[in-house]
Short mmCIF file of C-alpha atoms in Angstrom, two decimals:
data_model
loop_
_atom_site.label_atom_id
_atom_site.label_comp_id
_atom_site.label_asym_id
_atom_site.label_seq_id
_atom_site.Cartn_x
_atom_site.Cartn_y
_atom_site.Cartn_z
CA MET Y 1 0.00 0.00 0.00
CA ILE Y 2 2.80 2.36 0.95
CA GLN Y 3 4.69 1.39 -2.16
CA ARG Y 4 1.72 2.22 -4.40
CA PHE Y 5 1.34 5.66 -2.89
CA LYS Y 6 5.04 6.31 -3.34
CA ASP Y 7 4.89 5.29 -7.04
CA PHE Y 8 1.85 7.60 -7.61
CA PHE Y 9 3.65 10.54 -6.04
CA GLN Y 10 6.73 10.01 -8.20
CA PHE Y 11 4.51 9.87 -11.30
CA MET Y 12 2.82 13.17 -10.46
CA MET Y 13 6.09 14.92 -9.83
CA LYS Y 14 7.38 13.68 -13.17
CA ASP Y 15 4.39 15.20 -15.03
CA TYR Y 16 4.65 18.43 -13.07
CA LYS Y 17 8.18 18.98 -14.34
CA ASN Y 18 6.95 18.62 -17.92
CA VAL Y 19 4.27 21.32 -17.49
CA HIS Y 20 5.29 24.73 -18.83
CA PHE Y 21 3.50 27.73 -17.33
CA ARG Y 22 3.09 30.86 -19.53
CA LYS Y 23 3.51 34.17 -17.90
CA LYS Y 24 0.26 36.16 -17.68
CA GLU Y 25 0.32 38.91 -20.26
CA LYS Y 26 -0.62 42.37 -19.13
CA ARG Y 27 -3.62 43.70 -21.09
CA THR Y 28 -3.11 47.25 -22.21
CA ILE Y 29 -5.47 49.57 -24.15
CA LYS Y 30 -3.75 50.64 -27.26
CA LYS Y 31 -3.21 54.30 -27.84
CA GLU Y 32 -4.71 53.91 -31.29
CA GLN Y 33 -8.04 52.86 -29.78
CA ASN Y 34 -8.07 55.90 -27.49
CA SER Y 35 -7.40 58.26 -30.40
CA VAL Y 36 -10.22 56.71 -32.45
CA TRP Y 37 -12.77 57.31 -29.68
CA ILE Y 38 -11.55 60.89 -29.16
CA LYS Y 39 -11.91 61.57 -32.87
CA ARG Y 40 -15.44 60.15 -32.85
CA VAL Y 41 -16.45 62.37 -29.93
CA ILE Y 42 -14.99 65.47 -31.60
CA TRP Y 43 -16.79 64.75 -34.89
CA LEU Y 44 -20.02 64.13 -32.97
CA VAL Y 45 -19.72 67.53 -31.27
CA ILE Y 46 -18.95 69.19 -34.61
CA PHE Y 47 -22.00 67.47 -36.13
CA PHE Y 48 -24.38 68.69 -33.44
CA VAL Y 49 -22.94 72.24 -33.58
CA SER Y 50 -23.34 72.25 -37.36
CA ILE Y 51 -26.90 70.92 -37.16
CA SER Y 52 -27.89 73.55 -34.57
CA GLY Y 53 -26.30 76.25 -36.75
CA VAL Y 54 -28.18 75.06 -39.82
CA LEU Y 55 -31.43 74.84 -37.87
CA GLY Y 56 -30.88 78.36 -36.54
CA TYR Y 57 -30.19 79.65 -40.05
CA LEU Y 58 -33.28 77.92 -41.45
CA LYS Y 59 -35.34 79.35 -38.61
CA ALA Y 60 -34.04 82.86 -39.34
CA VAL Y 61 -34.71 82.42 -43.07
CA LYS Y 62 -38.24 81.21 -42.33
CA ALA Y 63 -38.86 84.16 -40.01
CA GLU Y 64 -37.56 86.55 -42.68
CA GLN Y 65 -39.76 84.92 -45.32
CA ASN Y 66 -42.80 85.13 -43.03
CA THR Y 67 -42.00 88.76 -42.30
CA GLU Y 68 -41.64 89.63 -45.97
CA LYS Y 69 -44.81 87.72 -46.79
CA PHE Y 70 -46.67 89.58 -44.08
CA ALA Y 71 -45.27 92.92 -45.22
CA GLN Y 72 -46.48 92.19 -48.75
CA GLN Y 73 -49.87 91.22 -47.34
CA VAL Y 74 -50.04 94.45 -45.31
CA ALA Y 75 -49.09 96.47 -48.40
CA LYS Y 76 -51.72 94.65 -50.44
CA GLU Y 77 -54.37 95.26 -47.77
CA ASN Y 78 -53.39 98.93 -47.56
CA ASN Y 79 -53.75 99.21 -51.32
CA ASN Y 80 -57.10 97.47 -51.16
CA ASN Y 81 -58.25 99.79 -48.40
CA THR Y 82 -57.49 102.83 -50.54
CA VAL Y 83 -59.73 101.47 -53.28
CA SER Y 84 -63.29 101.38 -51.97
CA ASN Y 85 -66.26 99.67 -53.56
CA GLU Y 86 -67.44 102.92 -55.11
CA SER Y 87 -64.20 103.29 -57.06
CA SER Y 88 -63.92 99.71 -58.23
CA GLU Y 89 -67.43 98.72 -59.34
CA PRO Y 90 -68.70 100.06 -62.69
CA MET Y 91 -72.04 101.33 -61.35
CA TYR Y 92 -70.31 103.49 -58.74
CA LEU Y 93 -67.79 104.73 -61.28
CA PHE Y 94 -70.71 105.74 -63.50
CA ALA Y 95 -72.49 107.51 -60.63
CA LYS Y 96 -69.38 109.41 -59.58
CA ASP Y 97 -68.72 110.53 -63.13
CA PHE Y 98 -72.36 111.60 -63.51
CA ILE Y 99 -72.22 113.69 -60.32
CA SER Y 100 -69.08 115.48 -61.51
CA ASN Y 101 -70.75 116.45 -64.77
CA TYR Y 102 -74.20 117.11 -63.27
CA ILE Y 103 -73.11 119.34 -60.37
CA ASN Y 104 -70.45 121.28 -62.28
CA MET Y 105 -72.81 123.60 -64.12
CA PRO Y 106 -71.58 126.71 -65.94
CA LYS Y 107 -73.22 130.11 -65.47
CA GLY Y 108 -75.21 131.62 -68.31
CA ASP Y 109 -76.18 129.65 -71.43
CA LYS Y 110 -76.16 125.89 -70.97
CA PRO Y 111 -76.73 124.14 -74.32
CA GLU Y 112 -73.46 122.20 -74.11
CA TYR Y 113 -74.15 121.29 -70.48
CA VAL Y 114 -77.66 120.01 -71.27
CA LYS Y 115 -76.37 118.06 -74.26
CA LYS Y 116 -73.69 116.32 -72.18
CA ILE Y 117 -75.95 115.54 -69.20
CA SER Y 118 -78.58 114.07 -71.52
CA THR Y 119 -76.16 111.28 -72.48
CA TYR Y 120 -76.34 109.96 -68.88
CA MET Y 121 -80.16 110.04 -68.56
CA ALA Y 122 -83.14 108.24 -70.00
CA PRO Y 123 -85.18 110.37 -72.47
CA GLY Y 124 -87.58 112.75 -70.72
CA VAL Y 125 -85.82 112.70 -67.33
CA LEU Y 126 -83.98 116.00 -67.81
CA GLY Y 127 -86.43 118.90 -67.99
CA ASN Y 128 -86.12 122.28 -69.70
CA GLU Y 129 -85.90 124.19 -66.43
CA ILE Y 130 -82.10 123.85 -66.23
CA SER Y 131 -81.49 125.69 -69.49
CA GLN Y 132 -83.41 128.70 -68.16
CA VAL Y 133 -81.18 129.13 -65.08
CA GLU Y 134 -78.48 131.81 -65.12
CA GLU Y 135 -76.63 130.60 -62.03
CA GLY Y 136 -74.04 127.83 -61.97
CA ARG Y 137 -72.48 125.30 -59.60
CA GLU Y 138 -69.02 123.92 -58.82
CA LEU Y 139 -68.36 120.58 -57.09
CA THR Y 140 -65.85 120.68 -54.21
CA SER Y 141 -66.10 117.13 -52.80
CA ASN Y 142 -67.75 113.84 -53.66
CA VAL Y 143 -67.78 110.86 -51.24
CA PHE Y 144 -69.68 107.58 -51.52
CA TYR Y 145 -72.33 107.25 -48.80
CA ASP Y 146 -74.73 104.36 -49.51
CA SER Y 147 -76.63 102.36 -52.11
CA PHE Y 148 -79.86 100.37 -52.11
CA THR Y 149 -82.24 98.64 -54.49
CA GLN Y 150 -85.61 100.15 -55.35
CA ASN Y 151 -88.00 98.14 -57.54
CA ASP Y 152 -86.07 97.33 -60.74
CA HIS Y 153 -83.18 99.75 -60.29
CA ASP Y 154 -80.52 100.82 -57.81
CA VAL Y 155 -80.17 104.12 -56.00
CA VAL Y 156 -76.60 105.30 -55.37
CA VAL Y 157 -76.08 107.89 -52.66
CA TYR Y 158 -73.13 110.27 -52.39
CA GLN Y 159 -72.30 112.92 -49.85
CA ILE Y 160 -71.33 116.00 -51.81
CA ALA Y 161 -70.26 119.57 -51.23
CA TYR Y 162 -70.59 122.28 -53.85
CA ASN Y 163 -70.84 126.01 -54.32
CA ASN Y 164 -73.79 127.75 -55.95
CA LEU Y 165 -72.45 130.46 -58.22
CA LYS Y 166 -74.19 133.64 -59.21
CA THR Y 167 -73.23 137.11 -60.33
CA GLU Y 168 -74.39 140.20 -58.45
CA GLU Y 169 -73.91 143.89 -59.06
CA ALA Y 170 -71.74 145.46 -56.38
CA THR Y 171 -69.94 148.73 -55.77
CA ARG Y 172 -66.37 149.39 -54.82
CA GLU Y 173 -64.18 152.38 -54.14
CA LYS Y 174 -61.75 153.43 -56.81
CA GLN Y 175 -59.04 156.09 -56.87
CA VAL Y 176 -59.07 158.35 -59.92
CA LYS Y 177 -56.58 161.06 -60.82
CA THR Y 178 -58.12 164.37 -61.99
CA LYS Y 179 -56.86 167.92 -62.70
CA GLN Y 180 -57.75 170.78 -60.48
CA GLY Y 181 -56.31 173.77 -62.26
CA LYS Y 182 -52.66 173.06 -62.72
CA LYS Y 183 -52.58 170.35 -60.09
CA VAL Y 184 -53.27 166.60 -60.46
CA VAL Y 185 -55.18 165.22 -57.52
CA THR Y 186 -56.47 161.77 -56.60
CA LYS Y 187 -60.12 161.33 -55.79
CA LYS Y 188 -62.02 158.35 -54.42
CA VAL Y 189 -65.08 157.41 -56.46
CA GLN Y 190 -67.58 154.58 -56.33
CA GLU Y 191 -67.86 152.23 -59.28
CA LYS Y 192 -70.21 149.36 -60.05
CA TYR Y 193 -68.97 145.92 -61.09
CA GLN Y 194 -70.18 142.31 -61.43
CA LYS Y 195 -69.21 140.23 -58.40
CA GLU Y 196 -69.28 136.43 -58.27
CA VAL Y 197 -70.92 135.13 -55.11
CA LYS Y 198 -70.32 131.59 -53.86
CA THR Y 199 -72.79 129.91 -51.52
CA PRO Y 200 -71.50 126.62 -50.06
CA VAL Y 201 -73.91 123.67 -49.85
CA LYS Y 202 -73.50 120.18 -48.34
CA ALA Y 203 -76.06 117.46 -49.07
CA LEU Y 204 -76.77 113.85 -49.96
CA ILE Y 205 -77.51 113.26 -53.62
CA PHE Y 206 -79.60 110.22 -54.63
CA ILE Y 207 -79.11 108.88 -58.15
CA PRO Y 208 -81.57 106.29 -59.52
CA VAL Y 209 -79.45 104.05 -61.78
CA LYS Y 210 -80.44 101.12 -63.97
CA LYS Y 211 -78.08 98.73 -65.70
CA VAL Y 212 -78.78 98.15 -69.40
CA LYS Y 213 -76.57 95.31 -70.66
CA ASP Y 214 -73.07 96.52 -69.74
CA LYS Y 215 -73.97 100.19 -69.42
CA PHE Y 216 -75.82 102.40 -66.93
CA CYS Y 217 -78.48 105.07 -67.14
CA VAL Y 218 -80.13 107.56 -64.77
CA VAL Y 219 -83.79 106.57 -65.05
CA GLU Y 220 -85.42 109.11 -62.74
CA ASN Y 221 -84.82 112.59 -61.39
CA VAL Y 222 -81.99 112.85 -58.90
CA TYR Y 223 -82.94 114.25 -55.50
CA PHE Y 224 -81.22 115.76 -52.50
CA GLU Y 225 -81.51 115.33 -48.74
CA LYS Y 226 -79.90 116.94 -45.75
CA ILE Y 227 -76.92 115.03 -44.36
CA PRO Y 228 -78.12 113.25 -41.21
CA SER Y 229 -76.17 113.31 -37.97
CA LEU Y 230 -74.28 110.03 -37.57
CA ASN Y 231 -73.11 110.43 -33.98
CA THR Y 232 -74.80 109.22 -30.79
CA SER Y 233 -73.83 108.58 -27.17
CA ASN Y 234 -76.77 106.28 -26.52
CA THR Y 235 -74.82 103.05 -25.94
CA ASN Y 236 -72.63 101.34 -23.36
CA LYS Y 237 -68.86 101.39 -23.19
CA ILE Y 238 -67.11 98.13 -24.13
CA MET Y 239 -65.98 96.44 -20.94
CA ASP Y 240 -63.35 93.83 -20.14
CA SER Y 241 -64.92 90.60 -21.41
CA ALA Y 242 -62.36 88.36 -19.70
CA SER Y 243 -63.62 89.27 -16.23
CA GLU Y 244 -67.17 88.55 -17.35
CA GLN Y 245 -66.09 85.12 -18.58
CA GLY Y 246 -64.74 84.28 -15.14
CA LEU Y 247 -61.10 83.76 -16.20
CA ALA Y 248 -58.68 83.38 -13.32
CA SER Y 249 -55.92 85.88 -12.64
CA VAL Y 250 -52.28 84.78 -12.77
CA SER Y 251 -49.91 84.69 -9.82
CA ALA Y 252 -48.26 87.88 -8.60
CA LYS Y 253 -44.88 86.72 -9.93
CA GLU Y 254 -46.20 85.94 -13.40
CA ASN Y 255 -48.22 89.17 -13.42
CA GLU Y 256 -44.98 91.07 -12.83
CA GLN Y 257 -43.24 89.19 -15.67
CA VAL Y 258 -46.12 89.78 -18.08
CA GLU Y 259 -46.26 93.47 -17.19
CA ALA Y 260 -42.53 93.83 -17.91
CA PHE Y 261 -42.94 92.08 -21.27
CA THR Y 262 -46.01 94.16 -22.18
CA LYS Y 263 -44.17 97.39 -21.46
CA ARG Y 264 -41.19 96.27 -23.54
CA PHE Y 265 -43.50 95.06 -26.32
CA PHE Y 266 -45.28 98.41 -26.69
CA GLU Y 267 -41.98 100.30 -26.64
CA HIS Y 268 -41.04 98.27 -29.75
CA TYR Y 269 -44.59 98.56 -31.13
CA ALA Y 270 -44.32 102.35 -31.14
CA THR Y 271 -40.94 102.65 -32.86
CA ASP Y 272 -39.90 99.43 -34.66
CA SER Y 273 -40.73 98.48 -38.24
CA VAL Y 274 -43.41 95.93 -39.08
CA GLN Y 275 -40.65 93.54 -40.20
CA ASP Y 276 -38.86 93.77 -36.84
CA MET Y 277 -42.10 93.13 -34.94
CA ALA Y 278 -42.24 89.65 -36.52
CA PHE Y 279 -39.86 88.49 -33.77
CA LEU Y 280 -42.39 89.47 -31.11
CA MET Y 281 -45.76 88.68 -32.68
CA LYS Y 282 -47.38 86.29 -35.14
CA GLU Y 283 -49.15 88.95 -37.22
CA PRO Y 284 -46.81 91.95 -37.02
CA GLU Y 285 -48.04 95.51 -36.87
CA SER Y 286 -46.43 98.72 -35.67
CA LEU Y 287 -46.84 102.48 -35.35
CA GLU Y 288 -43.37 102.81 -36.93
CA GLY Y 289 -42.55 106.05 -35.15
CA LEU Y 290 -45.96 107.65 -35.56
CA LYS Y 291 -46.15 107.97 -31.76
CA THR Y 292 -43.92 107.25 -28.76
CA PHE Y 293 -44.78 104.91 -25.88
CA LYS Y 294 -45.44 106.63 -22.55
CA ASP Y 295 -46.83 104.09 -20.07
CA LEU Y 296 -49.42 101.39 -19.29
CA THR Y 297 -52.58 101.87 -17.26
CA ASP Y 298 -55.18 99.45 -15.96
CA LEU Y 299 -53.30 96.27 -16.92
CA LYS Y 300 -55.10 93.00 -16.16
CA VAL Y 301 -53.66 89.54 -16.79
CA TYR Y 302 -55.75 86.36 -17.04
CA LYS Y 303 -54.86 82.70 -17.49
CA ALA Y 304 -56.71 80.74 -20.16
CA LYS Y 305 -56.20 77.08 -21.08
CA LYS Y 306 -53.21 77.45 -23.38
CA GLU Y 307 -52.41 81.16 -23.24
CA ILE Y 308 -52.13 84.30 -21.17
CA ILE Y 309 -54.65 87.07 -21.93
CA VAL Y 310 -53.62 90.68 -21.29
CA LYS Y 311 -56.15 93.53 -21.19
CA VAL Y 312 -54.47 96.92 -21.06
CA LEU Y 313 -54.78 100.63 -21.76
CA VAL Y 314 -51.65 102.04 -23.40
CA ASN Y 315 -50.74 105.72 -23.41
CA PHE Y 316 -48.90 107.01 -26.49
CA GLN Y 317 -47.60 110.49 -27.09
CA ASP Y 318 -47.26 112.49 -30.30
CA ALA Y 319 -43.61 113.32 -30.91
CA GLY Y 320 -42.69 116.81 -29.80
CA THR Y 321 -45.95 117.40 -27.93
CA SER Y 322 -47.50 116.59 -24.57
CA MET Y 323 -50.73 115.27 -26.14
CA ILE Y 324 -51.64 111.79 -24.88
CA ASP Y 325 -53.48 109.21 -26.96
CA THR Y 326 -54.88 106.30 -24.93
CA GLN Y 327 -55.55 103.07 -26.84
CA THR Y 328 -57.10 99.76 -25.74
CA PHE Y 329 -55.43 96.42 -26.46
CA THR Y 330 -55.93 92.73 -25.81
CA LEU Y 331 -52.86 90.51 -26.16
CA PHE Y 332 -52.97 86.72 -26.38
CA LEU Y 333 -49.58 85.42 -25.21
CA THR Y 334 -47.84 82.07 -25.39
CA LYS Y 335 -44.33 81.13 -24.31
CA LYS Y 336 -41.83 80.50 -27.07
CA GLU Y 337 -38.38 79.27 -26.04
CA GLY Y 338 -38.96 80.65 -22.56
CA GLN Y 339 -40.05 84.07 -23.83
CA TYR Y 340 -43.54 85.53 -24.23
CA PHE Y 341 -44.80 85.76 -27.79
CA VAL Y 342 -47.92 87.60 -29.03
CA GLN Y 343 -50.10 85.13 -30.90
CA LYS Y 344 -52.84 87.70 -31.45
CA LEU Y 345 -53.39 91.43 -30.86
CA THR Y 346 -56.74 93.21 -30.98
CA HIS Y 347 -57.59 96.89 -30.46
CA THR Y 348 -60.43 96.25 -28.03
CA LEU Y 349 -61.08 94.98 -24.51
CA ASP Y 350 -63.92 92.78 -25.75
#
């Protein structure tokens, strides 16, 4: 038994001597691998910086395009506003032209006047009484007022101003040189002359007009009425509708922030161009230096579902004067990149 154990031990020792142990290699991260990762990180940073720059540029281009588009729209609307219905529709053009020729009546003989006016009117409408009148008229203003339909024709109404012209005999003082012996003296004498007298008149003129194919004709005698008063104080002042709707007020902190923004906004609104206001509001508008901002009064801030509503009275001042012009505004604000942005502006508290 002992001998067997001894033989086994000798066998194991013999195999142990034949075993070769390799030294454990130290694992090291190659410098090349480190440099590759550093390069990747640098390129990634450059990529994100480039993307943000491109996005910023595109955003600026889009804002500029929107501003230019809005400016063109404003210019187009301004042009449209200068051309009213009465100057763009044929019937009103006809009526305005008729008034100019009808009211401008020469003094004295009127055969040419009657002949010209007759081309605007149906046969038998113009009577003989005009040709017997010595006086004349001159038109001084002509503004569209109203139009309505009556039976089978339209009646176009203009507010006009004109002068009645007539000639009167008057006297005036005149200096005349005469001889008194050997001397020449100046004497004051009275002389008679024909004086033109102008009597101003303001009225509404009603012109019954009928369309015949593509042309127009005055089918009945024109008539005049006194210009009615258009003003009244028999109504209620427009009140703050937000308070009536039960909207909640914002916190004191947010109210302070909104007030600071509103003040800054109207400072820009008074002086900046419409294009520049595109960075503060969705539909830019501006006074463009017409007035200067003075201060805010009666500012109220409400919180709606997705926006802040500002009701405010803004005091503007004419440049170089102390005259104050108070205007009412409602601003609908949202937050854009942490800053307030005017989604909508109206010139009312309603």
